[in-house]
Every structure is written in structure tokens, then in C-alpha cells.
Coordinates of C-alpha atoms in Angstrom, one line a residue:
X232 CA 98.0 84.8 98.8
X233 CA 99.8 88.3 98.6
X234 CA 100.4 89.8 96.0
X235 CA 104.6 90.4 95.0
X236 CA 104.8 93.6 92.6
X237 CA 107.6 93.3 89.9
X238 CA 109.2 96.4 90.6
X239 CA 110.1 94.5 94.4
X240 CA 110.9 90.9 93.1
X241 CA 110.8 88.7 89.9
X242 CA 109.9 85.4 90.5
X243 CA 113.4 83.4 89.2
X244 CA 114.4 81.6 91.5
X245 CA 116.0 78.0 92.5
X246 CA 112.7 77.3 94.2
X247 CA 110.4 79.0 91.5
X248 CA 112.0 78.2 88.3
X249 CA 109.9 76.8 85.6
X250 CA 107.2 76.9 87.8
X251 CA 103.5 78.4 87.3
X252 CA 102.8 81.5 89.2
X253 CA 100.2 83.7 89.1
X254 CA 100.0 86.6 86.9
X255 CA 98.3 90.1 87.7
X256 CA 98.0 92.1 84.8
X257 CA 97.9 96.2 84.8
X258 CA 94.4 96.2 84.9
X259 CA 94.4 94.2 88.3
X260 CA 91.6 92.2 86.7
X261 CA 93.1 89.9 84.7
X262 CA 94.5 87.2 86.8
X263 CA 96.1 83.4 84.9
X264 CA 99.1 81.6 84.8
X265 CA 102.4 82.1 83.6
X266 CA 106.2 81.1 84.0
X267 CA 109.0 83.9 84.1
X268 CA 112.2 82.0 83.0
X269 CA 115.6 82.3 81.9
X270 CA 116.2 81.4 78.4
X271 CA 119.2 82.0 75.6
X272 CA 118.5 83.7 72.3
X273 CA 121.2 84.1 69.9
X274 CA 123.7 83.6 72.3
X275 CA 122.1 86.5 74.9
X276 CA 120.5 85.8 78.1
X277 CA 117.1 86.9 78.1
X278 CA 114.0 86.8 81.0
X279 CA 110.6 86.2 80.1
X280 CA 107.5 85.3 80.3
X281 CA 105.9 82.1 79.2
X282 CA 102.3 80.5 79.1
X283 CA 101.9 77.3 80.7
X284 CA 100.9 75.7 76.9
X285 CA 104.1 77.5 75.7
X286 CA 103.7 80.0 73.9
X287 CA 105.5 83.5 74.6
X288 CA 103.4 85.9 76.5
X289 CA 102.6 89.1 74.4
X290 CA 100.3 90.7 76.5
X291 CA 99.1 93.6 78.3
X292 CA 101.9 94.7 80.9
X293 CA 102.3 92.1 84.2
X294 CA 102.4 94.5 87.1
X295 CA 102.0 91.7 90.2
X296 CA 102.4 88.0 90.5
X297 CA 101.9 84.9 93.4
X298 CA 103.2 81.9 93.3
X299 CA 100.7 79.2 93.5
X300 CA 100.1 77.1 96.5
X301 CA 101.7 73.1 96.0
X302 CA 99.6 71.0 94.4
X303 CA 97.9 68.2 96.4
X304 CA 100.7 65.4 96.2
X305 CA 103.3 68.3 97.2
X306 CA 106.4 68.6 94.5
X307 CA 105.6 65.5 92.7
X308 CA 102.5 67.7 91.0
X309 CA 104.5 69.4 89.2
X310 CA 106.8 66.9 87.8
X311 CA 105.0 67.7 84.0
X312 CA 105.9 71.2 84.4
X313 CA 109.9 70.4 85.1
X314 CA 110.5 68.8 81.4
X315 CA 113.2 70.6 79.5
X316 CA 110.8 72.6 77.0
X317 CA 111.8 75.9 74.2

């Protein structure tokens, strides 16, 4: 897995949106999954980062993230992830 920094790439894409990546904090210990996604708030467009049980991240600064191998059972896997949620 490498490693994409931030300052190179965000991770919204067609093929990546909505779905977990992995998140490399500023640290470079801290490693767990998040979702970078496009949302609307009060009529802006706004990027962010979300925690796959939902909540907003509010953490230390994300320097690096991966995107996480398919799961076993290929695009299917993910179908819980793909729901319409916030």
C-alpha cells in the first residue's frame, strides 16, 4: 500500500467516493478509517472528512491516506457503505 499525501491528491473521486480509506495522521502513527466526501451545508459546497460510524472527524491534522484494498466478494462489500447517509 503506498501512501498518497494530501498536498498531491484528495481522495474524491468517481471511484473513491463514499468509500473508506485509510487515514495517516500527522504523527504518522495514527493510522484508521475515514471517508473524505462532498457534502452541502447551508447552501455551500464543503469537503470533509467523515468516520465510517458517522460522525464528523475533528481530529489531529490528516497528512496521508490509502485507499483500502476490495473487500473479499469485490464491490458487492461495500454495498453498506454506498447508502445515502448525512
Amino acid at each position: 500500500m503506498e501512501w498518497i499525501s494530501i498536498k498531491d491528491k484528495l481522495p474524491l473521486e468517481k471511484s473513491d467516493k463514499r468509500r473508506i480509506i485509510c487515514v495517516n495522521v500527522y504523527n504518522g502513527v495514527e493510522v484508521f478509517p475515514l471517508r473524505y466526501e462532498k457534502a452541502y451545508l447551508r447552501g455551500k459546497v464543503v469537503y470533509r472528512w467523515r468516520e465510517a460510524w458517522g460522525r464528523i472527524y475533528r481530529g489531529p491534522k490528516i497528512t496521508h491516506w490509502a485507499p483500502l484494498p476490495e473487500p473479499p466478494g469485490g464491490k458487492e462489500g461495500w454495498r453498506w457503505m454506498n447508502s445515502e447517509k448525512g
